[in-house]
Amino acid sequence: MEIMDEAIQALHPPRPAASRRRIRRSDSSSIDTVSLSEQRSVRRSSSSGASSTRQRSNKTRFTELLLEHGEKQLNDWAVRASSSSGDGNRASSMRLKQTDGRMRLCTRSVVFEPGHSSKGIVRIPFRFMISCPSLVEGATLSAVTAGDTSLNRDAEIIFAVSSTRHFVMKSNNIICPYEQIQTPTDFRFAFLHSSPSSALALAKALYELEKSSAPSDARFDPRVIENHDVGTNTRLPKALAKMDQKTVLQRIFDPPVEIPFESIHFLHVHEQPLSPKVKCTVKQPLMEHVGILMVTDCGFYFQRFHGGAVTNDGGVKSKPHSFWSIRDMKAIARRYDGLKDIGLEIYLARREGCANKSLYRSVLLSFESVEVRESIVRILLSQKQQDPLICYTDKCFVESALQQWQSGQLDNFTYLLVLNSAAGRTFHDLSRYPVFPWVLSNYSEHDDERYSSGENIFLDLTNENNFRDLSKPIGALNEERFVEFQKRYHGMVQQQNMGQGQSEKQHHVQDSPFMFGTHYSSPAYVLFYLLRVMPEHMLCLQNGKFDVPDRLFHSIDSTFQSVLTNPADVKELIPEFYDPDCFDFLINAMGLQLGNLQSGERVNDVLLPSWAKSAKHFLRLHRAALESDFCTQRLPKWIDLIFGVTSRGSRAKEARNLFHPISYLGPSDLNAIQSEEERNRVELQANEFGIVPDQLFGKEHPPKSASWDSIDGVVLPEHPGF
């Protein structure tokens, strides 16, 4: 199978990702899933740029990253908000005096986003509310707003919330740790264009659910609805009045596919559906958007259950639909959702006139089952017979990539991207982010004497001492440290041998001995590197805080020294370290206030090695090191460790490459667990710890100069349905 150049190009660190990260500097919007209104504006007018600019000017500051991890927005309303507290000395930014904006009802909180960016977004968690949300008379508001015809008759009834604690975020549109206000505060929301009754009904049910069923430190789990009665006094919206509240809440969090799909939004009059409506989730880093998908002969339509069309930076547009054209689809890859083999990533060519540098983008979809996913794949392939799709996770694709790498048609960087994609790694999932090696051993910073003397410091790529040993995993590079890992491993083996007389039920695969208690790739490690371009993701993962300054990514050399000496640090790198176009992750262009090190030095731009003059220069030299003859000759050994014969099993033990057993779990292991609660727990642990990529090769990877007598060494399993 011949690999298309454009399909290979689509695997490079996506410029959409880089643009998404820069959004917060310029307030522009890079759309990954294209809303139908944009599609029509492109068709109606060649001056689509002006239309796009108008839409961008109204961009909201709110994203679901500002919520607790896993929390969802359900609805929002135009309101006029005010607040009062017992502490009159609080800063005015913490108090609201007749401020217009939008109140957003979310699964675990009420959020208010002021219309003016100088005022912070306020999040009021249900667990900190003093009492259930209620409606109160709005006499005070009426006096203040006398003669204001923008309020309807229901504006006299105010949606009221009282809380002991709330959070303020993005004041003056600055991304920084959330301010926690621990002062009892009363909030009042006057609905400007609608009645607060429907909001109150849902807010009451969510409040009761949170207070009665969820511990204060637990993540929201929609499954608790099944065992919880939220009471009979809550007034429900008319459309749902005949349902009991358990059913209402169940439909909110897990709506039936029977929800009408609005075919009026089809782009073409004669467009024909090719699939029934199927439940589908659009996956993004730390976020997901649930809805229904319909495939037509023109493309994929996605309708969110709650909110509008999904944007590339995690925001939501006002229109409820998103669209991906089949004509633009160039490649696909079967993906995982957690440990379940139910995902599908679709790579698309960008529309003409797109301002983004990259010609490609992708979207990651997750379905309810393998069977549903494969039915969508079959439909898609049948529509692309004249322009066949590449599938990155097919065995033949890996075989072709290997041959092209050996013949010199693929460089090392691109080949590693191909292997990552084939092994289930994607830029949309932080738990399966592409992994790249540390290739150098010399990242030292300026030597004061040499630097002050004006002596040129350069990176000698012909000196073997400047390179890392790619035949060893990170955890085994420092022999002195590895001795401690080995002692722990042998201790576990002894304990296991002593317990062999116990029943099998007391032994679990997760109790197997291991050498390394942390992994080389995890969501926390990815965001450690990408802090300066994805700060809101880091705040979401860290519960509204940045880490201690000394633990932040502030120096390449100190990070490398940590992976050599720290017993809890064996992390590898990410592709951005070898792509000069992704230099922004090394500079603090957003002006983030990251604190000071214990030495007193401010954490700002990442400190570079002495041989690098700038972030771009560092990445160019780092890329040159990856492509060097020395690295090329030894890269197959590292591929064996990550994607090949020494990545798991007895060969991994021999190669000193054995991680905690939870990192090796897959779909079959998950299905073997009978308890749903245990399955959810194990899947969460695996996602947070780090997951070993799929094994691609069943024998040692050949060097670039040698030919493989048999291509049967590629062992990537065929996915169900193919």
XYZ file of C-alpha atoms in Angstrom:
722
model
C 0.000 0.000 0.000
C 1.437 3.361 -1.033
C 1.265 6.014 1.663
C -0.156 9.272 0.433
C 1.955 12.304 1.219
C -1.032 14.276 2.458
C -2.084 11.477 4.795
C 1.385 11.428 6.338
C 1.385 15.222 6.630
C -1.856 15.059 8.606
C -0.051 13.211 11.403
C 2.343 16.040 12.230
C 1.716 17.941 15.479
C -1.412 19.697 14.272
C -1.269 23.418 13.710
C -4.884 23.489 14.889
C -3.567 22.422 18.287
C -0.979 25.200 18.290
C -3.554 27.717 17.109
C -5.975 26.518 19.740
C -3.403 27.247 22.385
C -2.744 30.718 21.000
C -6.427 31.612 21.030
C -6.241 32.962 24.527
C -3.686 35.510 23.447
C -5.660 36.945 20.558
C -9.265 35.937 21.340
C -9.558 34.366 17.901
C -11.440 31.149 17.353
C -10.119 28.127 15.505
C -12.982 25.837 14.619
C -12.253 22.140 14.568
C -15.830 21.020 14.169
C -17.382 23.362 11.626
C -20.764 24.838 12.496
C -23.408 24.828 9.795
C -23.776 28.596 9.852
C -20.117 28.894 8.833
C -20.562 26.350 6.046
C -23.465 28.344 4.634
C -21.645 31.656 4.948
C -18.786 30.193 2.911
C -21.254 29.058 0.247
C -23.088 32.390 0.121
C -20.118 34.708 0.069
C -16.490 34.578 -0.893
C -15.763 37.110 1.852
C -16.096 34.537 4.597
C -13.308 36.192 6.557
C -15.506 39.131 7.524
C -18.255 36.822 8.714
C -15.758 34.848 10.740
C -14.436 38.044 12.320
C -17.904 39.098 13.392
C -18.468 35.750 15.056
C -15.159 35.897 16.851
C -15.908 39.255 18.410
C -18.657 37.634 20.470
C -16.526 34.771 21.680
C -17.340 33.668 25.201
C -14.662 33.383 27.865
C -16.376 30.319 29.287
C -15.289 26.767 28.520
C -16.030 23.567 30.398
C -12.378 23.567 31.454
C -13.440 26.096 34.098
C -15.675 23.465 35.671
C -14.693 20.511 37.796
C -13.156 17.718 35.754
C -16.027 15.763 34.195
C -18.663 18.422 34.899
C -21.003 19.484 32.076
C -22.891 22.628 31.183
C -26.615 22.017 30.698
C -28.120 25.376 29.764
C -27.576 29.115 29.979
C -29.707 32.262 30.173
C -29.268 36.024 29.830
C -29.487 37.487 33.329
C -28.765 40.565 35.413
C -26.804 39.515 38.474
C -26.025 41.055 41.834
C -24.489 39.791 45.041
C -23.990 40.796 48.643
C -21.924 39.393 51.480
C -21.396 39.908 55.169
C -17.897 41.242 54.530
C -18.119 44.785 53.251
C -14.360 44.961 52.807
C -14.246 42.464 49.954
C -12.791 43.812 46.735
C -15.364 45.132 44.292
C -14.289 42.489 41.770
C -15.643 39.883 44.175
C -19.052 41.561 44.411
C -21.547 42.013 41.624
C -23.557 45.220 41.356
C -26.233 44.901 38.702
C -24.053 43.154 36.129
C -25.429 41.751 32.875
C -24.175 38.421 31.634
C -25.102 34.753 31.303
C -25.985 32.336 34.061
C -24.898 28.808 33.187
C -26.448 25.843 34.938
C -23.966 22.990 35.155
C -24.127 19.518 36.650
C -22.280 20.494 39.832
C -22.486 24.268 39.988
C -24.086 27.523 38.921
C -21.762 29.744 36.877
C -22.126 33.435 36.064
C -20.148 34.925 33.180
C -20.291 38.747 33.201
C -20.568 40.406 29.826
C -17.537 42.585 30.511
C -14.186 40.813 30.562
C -12.888 42.937 33.438
C -15.193 41.070 35.796
C -14.347 37.527 36.770
C -16.428 34.458 35.999
C -18.075 33.199 39.196
C -18.604 29.492 39.894
C -20.842 28.481 42.802
C -20.658 24.722 43.497
C -23.846 23.083 44.761
C -21.908 21.447 47.592
C -21.120 24.869 49.099
C -24.667 26.230 48.855
C -26.258 27.040 52.207
C -29.713 26.057 51.001
C -31.510 24.942 47.887
C -31.730 27.543 45.083
C -35.035 29.393 45.249
C -37.145 32.181 43.765
C -37.511 35.422 45.736
C -39.277 38.734 45.240
C -37.215 41.261 43.338
C -38.316 44.504 44.965
C -34.806 45.882 45.293
C -34.030 45.110 41.691
C -37.266 46.758 40.563
C -36.354 49.956 42.334
C -32.936 50.053 40.734
C -34.152 49.207 37.243
C -37.348 51.243 37.213
C -38.304 52.091 33.667
C -36.030 49.429 32.138
C -38.241 47.842 29.470
C -35.685 45.099 28.738
C -37.046 43.133 31.681
C -40.150 41.014 31.212
C -42.869 40.456 33.796
C -41.030 37.465 35.259
C -38.021 39.656 36.044
C -39.667 40.575 39.357
C -39.035 36.982 40.439
C -35.347 36.463 41.168
C -33.338 33.240 41.064
C -31.488 33.241 44.404
C -28.445 31.279 45.559
C -26.640 31.521 48.900
C -23.221 29.964 49.331
C -20.460 29.713 51.915
C -17.780 29.559 49.230
C -17.387 30.392 45.557
C -14.647 30.768 42.959
C -13.676 33.711 40.746
C -11.869 32.998 37.459
C -10.407 34.956 34.536
C -10.841 38.478 35.905
C -9.695 40.923 33.218
C -9.566 37.819 31.008
C -6.313 36.769 32.688
C -5.652 33.049 33.046
C -4.426 32.455 36.575
C -5.205 30.231 39.588
C -8.807 30.524 40.703
C -9.529 32.803 43.634
C -11.484 31.025 46.329
C -13.819 33.352 48.247
C -14.677 31.807 51.617
C -17.253 34.398 52.638
C -20.996 33.631 52.829
C -22.502 35.366 49.807
C -26.012 35.826 48.441
C -26.343 35.848 44.647
C -29.398 37.135 42.776
C -30.117 36.492 39.091
C -32.926 38.315 37.242
C -33.765 36.556 33.978
C -33.923 39.138 31.177
C -35.772 37.298 28.424
C -37.246 34.168 29.996
C -38.766 32.730 33.130
C -36.492 31.350 35.869
C -38.943 28.531 36.614
C -37.366 25.912 34.366
C -33.891 26.760 35.644
C -35.075 26.454 39.234
C -36.645 23.042 38.658
C -33.420 21.590 37.345
C -31.213 23.430 39.852
C -33.246 22.036 42.750
C -32.916 18.503 41.466
C -29.162 18.900 40.951
C -28.756 20.440 44.406
C -30.625 17.577 46.078
C -28.652 15.051 44.076
C -25.326 16.627 45.035
C -26.174 17.001 48.710
C -27.699 13.549 49.136
C -25.658 11.319 46.868
C -22.189 12.716 46.203
C -19.396 13.142 48.776
C -17.920 16.630 48.712
C -14.669 15.416 47.192
C -16.164 12.953 44.679
C -16.456 13.492 40.963
C -19.921 13.740 39.522
C -21.197 10.402 38.308
C -24.489 10.392 36.368
C -25.070 6.760 37.347
C -26.094 7.803 40.862
C -29.331 9.081 39.363
C -30.581 5.526 39.050
C -30.611 5.046 42.831
C -31.673 8.486 43.982
C -35.091 10.042 44.451
C -34.810 13.807 44.166
C -38.194 14.442 45.732
C -41.678 15.295 44.533
C -41.956 19.019 45.208
C -39.716 20.242 42.400
C -41.626 22.074 39.697
C -40.576 20.650 36.329
C -40.628 22.250 32.893
C -43.930 21.614 31.137
C -42.391 19.315 28.523
C -41.100 17.022 31.274
C -43.876 17.441 33.803
C -45.273 13.936 33.276
C -41.960 12.234 34.070
C -40.666 11.433 37.528
C -37.531 13.365 38.386
C -35.211 10.357 38.221
C -36.242 9.950 34.590
C -35.844 13.667 33.932
C -32.304 13.720 35.296
C -31.420 10.471 33.544
C -32.488 12.010 30.251
C -30.437 15.109 30.958
C -27.224 13.172 31.471
C -27.896 10.269 29.114
C -30.596 11.386 26.672
C -32.218 8.798 24.403
C -31.149 8.668 20.771
C -34.833 9.216 19.910
C -34.284 12.939 20.457
C -35.261 14.539 17.125
C -32.444 15.271 14.712
C -33.186 18.518 12.907
C -32.751 17.575 9.259
C -33.668 21.140 8.341
C -29.993 21.897 8.926
C -28.846 19.647 6.078
C -26.700 21.614 3.655
C -28.331 20.175 0.529
C -31.991 19.786 -0.325
C -31.536 16.294 -1.768
C -29.134 15.060 0.891
C -29.769 11.434 1.867
C -29.165 9.922 5.340
C -26.966 6.822 5.249
C -27.172 5.859 8.918
C -29.651 5.973 11.745
C -29.039 8.428 14.562
C -26.358 7.067 16.857
C -25.152 8.325 20.200
C -21.685 9.802 19.845
C -19.156 11.746 21.909
C -16.654 14.272 20.577
C -13.473 13.850 22.621
C -11.042 16.674 23.368
C -8.302 16.973 25.993
C -10.036 16.807 29.415
C -13.406 17.463 27.757
C -16.111 15.599 25.917
C -19.340 16.630 24.207
C -22.160 14.090 24.015
C -24.765 14.120 21.276
C -26.126 12.234 18.300
C -24.433 11.644 14.951
C -26.046 11.188 11.582
C -24.144 10.256 8.423
C -25.418 11.445 5.049
C -23.994 11.218 1.554
C -22.434 14.643 2.154
C -20.922 14.291 5.587
C -21.227 13.766 9.323
C -23.692 15.867 11.332
C -23.233 16.087 15.078
C -25.946 17.518 17.325
C -25.025 18.118 20.952
C -27.490 17.138 23.640
C -26.623 20.320 25.543
C -25.148 23.558 24.235
C -24.004 24.468 20.743
C -21.499 23.320 18.160
C -18.104 22.259 19.455
C -15.136 24.527 18.722
C -11.486 23.598 18.536
C -10.550 25.335 21.800
C -13.249 23.608 23.827
C -15.761 26.411 23.565
C -19.280 26.145 22.200
C -20.956 28.184 19.474
C -24.593 29.173 19.644
C -25.657 26.860 16.817
C -26.343 23.310 18.049
C -24.935 21.459 15.030
C -21.469 20.642 13.729
C -20.589 19.250 10.319
C -17.660 17.392 8.744
C -17.642 16.961 4.974
C -16.909 13.486 3.609
C -15.136 15.171 0.713
C -12.589 16.631 3.163
C -11.899 13.325 4.918
C -8.445 12.005 4.038
C -7.669 9.345 6.650
C -9.064 7.554 9.688
C -7.705 5.723 12.711
C -9.456 3.454 15.167
C -8.980 4.799 18.674
C -9.657 4.012 22.313
C -11.978 5.731 24.736
C -10.298 4.964 28.020
C -9.680 1.215 27.757
C -12.581 0.612 25.375
C -11.927 0.095 21.662
C -14.813 2.280 20.464
C -13.175 5.451 19.121
C -12.629 6.768 15.605
C -10.362 9.662 14.644
C -11.101 11.319 11.312
C -8.475 13.444 9.554
C -9.767 16.193 7.286
C -8.297 18.701 4.863
C -9.004 22.279 5.851
C -11.278 24.486 3.803
C -9.789 26.907 1.303
C -8.961 30.272 2.786
C -8.399 28.875 6.264
C -5.986 31.068 8.219
C -4.370 28.154 10.038
C -0.913 27.078 8.882
C -1.753 23.394 8.782
C -3.729 21.973 5.890
C -5.215 19.308 8.139
C -7.254 18.844 11.265
C -8.885 15.899 12.955
C -11.792 15.057 15.197
C -12.005 12.178 17.672
C -15.371 10.449 18.027
C -16.414 7.788 20.512
C -19.372 5.446 20.093
C -21.337 3.145 22.381
C -19.849 -0.063 20.996
C -17.339 -1.522 18.555
C -20.224 -2.616 16.323
C -21.565 0.933 16.001
C -18.096 2.268 15.278
C -17.471 -0.312 12.565
C -20.836 0.351 10.924
C -19.869 4.022 10.618
C -16.465 3.051 9.196
C -18.087 0.836 6.558
C -20.416 3.632 5.485
C -17.532 6.056 5.272
C -15.357 3.715 3.211
C -18.224 3.028 0.818
C -18.534 6.767 0.171
C -14.790 7.179 -0.462
C -14.226 4.509 -3.104
C -13.121 7.098 -5.664
C -10.781 8.719 -3.132
C -9.718 5.852 -0.820
C -9.060 6.605 2.819
C -5.852 5.713 4.595
C -6.380 3.884 7.903
C -3.449 4.538 10.226
C -4.262 1.575 12.458
C -4.308 -1.033 9.699
C -1.421 -3.497 9.512
C -0.715 -2.689 5.874
C -0.173 0.972 6.734
C 2.523 0.102 9.288
C 4.176 -2.253 6.798
C 4.268 0.464 4.168
C 5.592 3.039 6.653
C 8.415 0.712 7.675
C 9.425 0.163 4.062
C 9.355 3.885 3.326
C 11.434 4.659 6.426
C 14.019 2.077 5.400
C 14.174 3.482 1.883
C 14.665 7.020 3.189
C 11.274 8.358 2.106
C 10.253 8.996 5.732
C 12.464 10.808 8.221
C 12.711 9.678 11.847
C 10.297 12.319 13.121
C 7.538 11.400 10.688
C 8.103 7.676 11.161
C 7.686 8.020 14.931
C 4.459 9.951 14.364
C 3.228 7.107 12.145
C 4.070 4.485 14.779
C 2.398 6.511 17.517
C -0.784 6.834 15.497
C -0.780 3.140 14.575
C -0.344 2.272 18.262
C -3.425 4.225 19.342
C -1.854 7.558 20.285
C -3.633 10.819 19.466
C -3.280 14.528 20.214
C -6.925 14.575 21.367
C -6.359 12.272 24.367
C -3.834 13.259 27.043
C -3.744 9.695 28.383
C -2.628 8.433 24.940
C -0.623 11.418 23.731
C 2.170 10.632 21.225
C 5.442 9.759 22.955
C 8.921 10.699 21.705
C 12.354 9.915 23.172
C 14.929 12.025 24.893
C 17.735 11.698 22.325
C 20.476 13.817 23.900
C 22.349 13.706 27.186
C 23.691 17.264 27.007
C 21.107 19.904 27.865
C 23.313 21.928 30.211
C 22.677 25.636 30.508
C 25.159 28.509 30.292
C 28.484 27.979 31.985
C 29.114 31.447 33.362
C 32.874 31.507 32.668
C 32.637 30.211 29.100
C 29.589 32.307 28.293
C 31.040 35.526 29.702
C 34.261 34.981 27.788
C 32.310 35.058 24.551
C 33.262 31.507 23.604
C 30.812 29.976 21.157
C 28.973 26.992 22.565
C 27.620 24.584 19.984
C 26.072 21.123 19.878
C 28.397 18.554 18.349
C 26.191 15.898 16.744
C 29.222 13.794 15.868
C 30.131 13.317 19.531
C 28.513 10.140 20.873
C 28.802 11.461 24.434
C 26.116 14.038 23.641
C 23.527 11.313 22.973
C 21.316 9.276 25.265
C 21.497 5.473 25.163
C 18.338 4.616 23.212
C 18.658 0.899 23.981
C 17.664 1.534 27.604
C 14.409 2.895 29.028
C 14.630 6.179 30.916
C 14.439 4.356 34.242
C 17.580 2.343 33.472
C 19.827 5.159 32.210
C 21.134 5.803 35.725
C 22.498 2.481 37.004
C 22.709 3.698 40.599
C 19.027 4.640 40.614
C 18.001 1.450 38.816
C 19.487 -0.644 41.637
C 16.733 0.723 43.876
C 14.067 -0.094 41.278
C 15.458 -3.618 41.035
C 15.439 -4.108 44.815
C 11.787 -3.151 44.950
C 10.969 -5.507 42.097
C 12.701 -8.477 43.763
C 10.907 -7.676 47.014
C 7.569 -7.860 45.210
C 8.536 -11.180 43.633
C 9.367 -12.611 47.055
C 6.075 -11.419 48.509
C 4.196 -12.948 45.602
C 6.016 -16.278 46.015
C 5.180 -16.337 49.718
C 1.498 -15.929 48.890
C 1.286 -18.644 46.246
C -0.650 -20.890 48.595
C -3.524 -18.426 48.743
C -6.569 -18.765 46.557
C -6.434 -17.339 43.049
C -9.128 -14.825 43.933
C -6.657 -13.058 46.184
C -4.211 -12.602 43.318
C -4.981 -9.982 40.722
C -3.117 -8.971 37.592
C -2.652 -5.536 39.140
C -0.620 -7.121 41.947
C 2.094 -8.350 39.572
C 5.641 -7.158 40.356
C 6.952 -4.132 38.489
C 10.100 -2.021 38.275
C 8.698 1.451 37.716
C 5.802 2.869 39.720
C 5.286 5.759 37.310
C 4.961 5.797 33.533
C 6.787 7.543 30.712
C 3.622 9.269 29.451
C 0.525 10.464 31.300
C -1.912 13.416 31.200
C -0.017 15.136 34.004
C 3.295 14.820 32.144
C 1.857 16.109 28.869
C 0.412 19.181 30.576
C 3.668 19.601 32.495
C 5.337 20.255 29.138
C 2.436 22.222 27.618
C 1.672 24.433 30.615
C 2.424 27.677 28.763
C 0.075 26.906 25.878
C -2.631 24.936 27.714
C -2.800 26.642 31.134
C -6.564 26.210 31.497
C -6.166 22.462 31.044
C -3.550 22.450 33.792
C -5.838 24.454 36.099
C -8.650 21.997 35.369
C -6.430 19.008 36.153
C -5.004 20.685 39.286
C -8.339 21.887 40.729
C -7.779 25.534 39.878
C -4.116 25.795 40.831
C -0.715 25.675 39.203
C 1.818 23.373 40.809
C 4.549 24.564 43.161
C 6.971 26.681 41.043
C 9.920 24.326 41.604
C 7.842 21.467 40.188
C 6.825 23.366 37.043
C 8.537 22.959 33.684
C 11.048 25.805 33.932
C 14.294 24.326 32.576
C 15.059 21.626 30.020
C 18.276 20.657 31.773
C 16.684 20.395 35.221
C 13.864 18.317 33.725
C 16.363 15.936 32.147
C 18.317 15.704 35.410
C 15.061 14.834 37.167
C 14.324 11.932 34.810
C 17.841 10.657 35.506
C 17.784 10.917 39.308
C 14.248 11.288 40.666
C 12.875 7.828 41.633
C 9.361 8.948 40.680
C 10.236 10.460 37.303
C 10.794 8.392 34.141
C 8.909 10.514 31.613
C 9.840 10.716 27.955
C 9.133 13.658 25.620
C 6.315 14.693 23.288
C 6.476 15.488 19.520
C 6.497 19.247 20.092
C 10.127 18.977 21.255
C 11.117 18.216 17.654
C 8.853 20.563 15.698
C 10.200 24.133 15.249
C 6.701 25.378 14.427
C 5.572 24.471 17.957
C 8.065 26.730 19.735
C 5.322 28.514 21.688
C 5.230 25.832 24.403
C 8.694 27.015 25.487
C 7.846 30.713 25.867
C 5.490 32.447 28.269
C 3.694 34.516 25.629
C 0.545 34.718 27.758
C 2.405 36.317 30.633
C 1.302 33.629 33.075
C 2.196 34.341 36.692
C 3.892 31.058 37.569
C 5.668 32.138 40.750
C 9.298 32.052 41.856
C 11.693 29.184 42.447
C 13.212 28.678 45.885
C 16.276 30.430 44.492
C 14.123 33.509 43.955
C 14.246 33.213 40.172
C 10.966 33.886 38.393
C 9.425 31.063 36.353
C 8.914 32.554 32.902
C 10.198 31.216 29.556
C 11.718 27.736 29.704
C 15.478 27.900 30.253
C 17.267 26.458 27.223
C 20.561 24.584 26.830
C 23.639 26.728 26.322
C 23.891 25.659 22.684
C 20.449 27.088 21.829
C 20.037 30.770 20.950
C 16.222 30.740 20.995
C 13.273 28.394 21.353
C 13.089 27.863 17.588
C 16.834 27.328 17.410
C 16.628 24.723 20.171
C 13.876 22.828 18.347
C 15.762 22.918 15.049
C 18.907 21.521 16.662
C 16.900 18.978 18.634
C 15.255 17.847 15.398
C 18.692 17.605 13.783
C 19.802 15.380 16.663
C 16.800 13.113 16.109
C 17.627 12.856 12.401
C 21.368 12.366 12.953
C 23.138 9.200 11.815
C 23.940 8.253 15.401
C 20.295 8.452 16.461
C 19.020 6.779 13.283
C 21.241 3.753 13.878
C 19.968 3.289 17.435
C 16.344 4.388 17.096
C 15.099 0.815 16.402
C 16.120 -0.153 19.951
C 13.905 2.567 21.415
C 11.076 1.539 19.073
C 11.398 -1.987 20.489
C 10.995 -0.562 24.020
C 7.872 1.461 23.230
C 6.145 -0.296 20.316
C 7.915 -3.625 19.931
C 9.184 -6.854 21.405
C 10.599 -5.366 24.627
C 7.533 -3.239 25.388
C 5.747 -5.912 27.457
C 5.957 -9.434 28.798
C 9.116 -11.379 29.601
C 11.162 -9.423 27.065
C 10.241 -6.186 28.864
C 11.522 -7.671 32.109
C 14.808 -8.609 30.443
C 15.090 -5.101 28.970
C 14.465 -3.451 32.380
C 11.283 -1.978 30.957
C 8.570 -3.275 33.280
C 5.911 -0.834 34.486
C 2.971 -1.127 36.843
C 0.616 -3.776 35.405
C -2.268 -1.333 35.140
C -0.452 0.374 32.252
C -0.764 -2.805 30.136
C -4.533 -3.247 30.462
C -6.668 -3.295 27.321
C -10.273 -3.859 26.210
C -10.233 -7.609 26.919
C -8.932 -7.041 30.453
C -11.640 -4.460 31.073
C -14.375 -6.777 29.798
C -13.138 -9.540 32.110
C -13.945 -7.409 35.172
C -17.487 -8.251 36.244
C -18.248 -5.290 38.501
C -19.103 -2.060 36.691
C -17.809 -0.083 39.649
C -14.489 -1.930 39.485
C -14.276 -1.436 35.712
C -14.770 2.302 36.117
C -12.159 2.457 38.872
C -9.563 0.498 36.905
C -10.173 2.520 33.743
C -9.768 5.797 35.627
C -6.542 4.595 37.225
C -5.113 3.496 33.882
C -5.966 6.808 32.228
C -4.327 8.798 35.013
C -1.260 6.546 35.403
C -0.371 6.130 31.732
C -0.991 3.437 29.125
C 1.585 1.459 27.146
C 1.007 1.872 23.376
C -0.239 -1.065 21.326
C 2.507 -3.470 20.318
C 3.254 -3.099 16.608
C 6.163 -5.479 16.044
C 6.589 -9.135 16.980
C 10.332 -9.222 16.424
C 13.174 -6.770 16.753
C 12.826 -3.701 14.588
C 15.346 -3.766 11.717
C 17.947 -1.029 11.282
C 17.416 1.465 8.516
C 20.157 0.056 6.319
C 18.931 -3.537 6.492
C 16.035 -5.162 4.724
C 13.517 -7.271 6.557
C 13.302 -10.736 5.058
C 9.733 -11.067 6.268
C 7.249 -8.317 6.911
C 5.376 -10.687 9.238
C 7.074 -8.944 12.137
C 4.236 -6.406 12.152
C 1.763 -7.809 14.661
C -0.705 -4.946 15.013
C -3.995 -6.791 15.574
C -6.812 -6.298 13.140
C -9.724 -4.434 14.741
C -13.147 -6.057 14.969
C -15.158 -5.745 11.809
C -12.158 -5.606 9.470
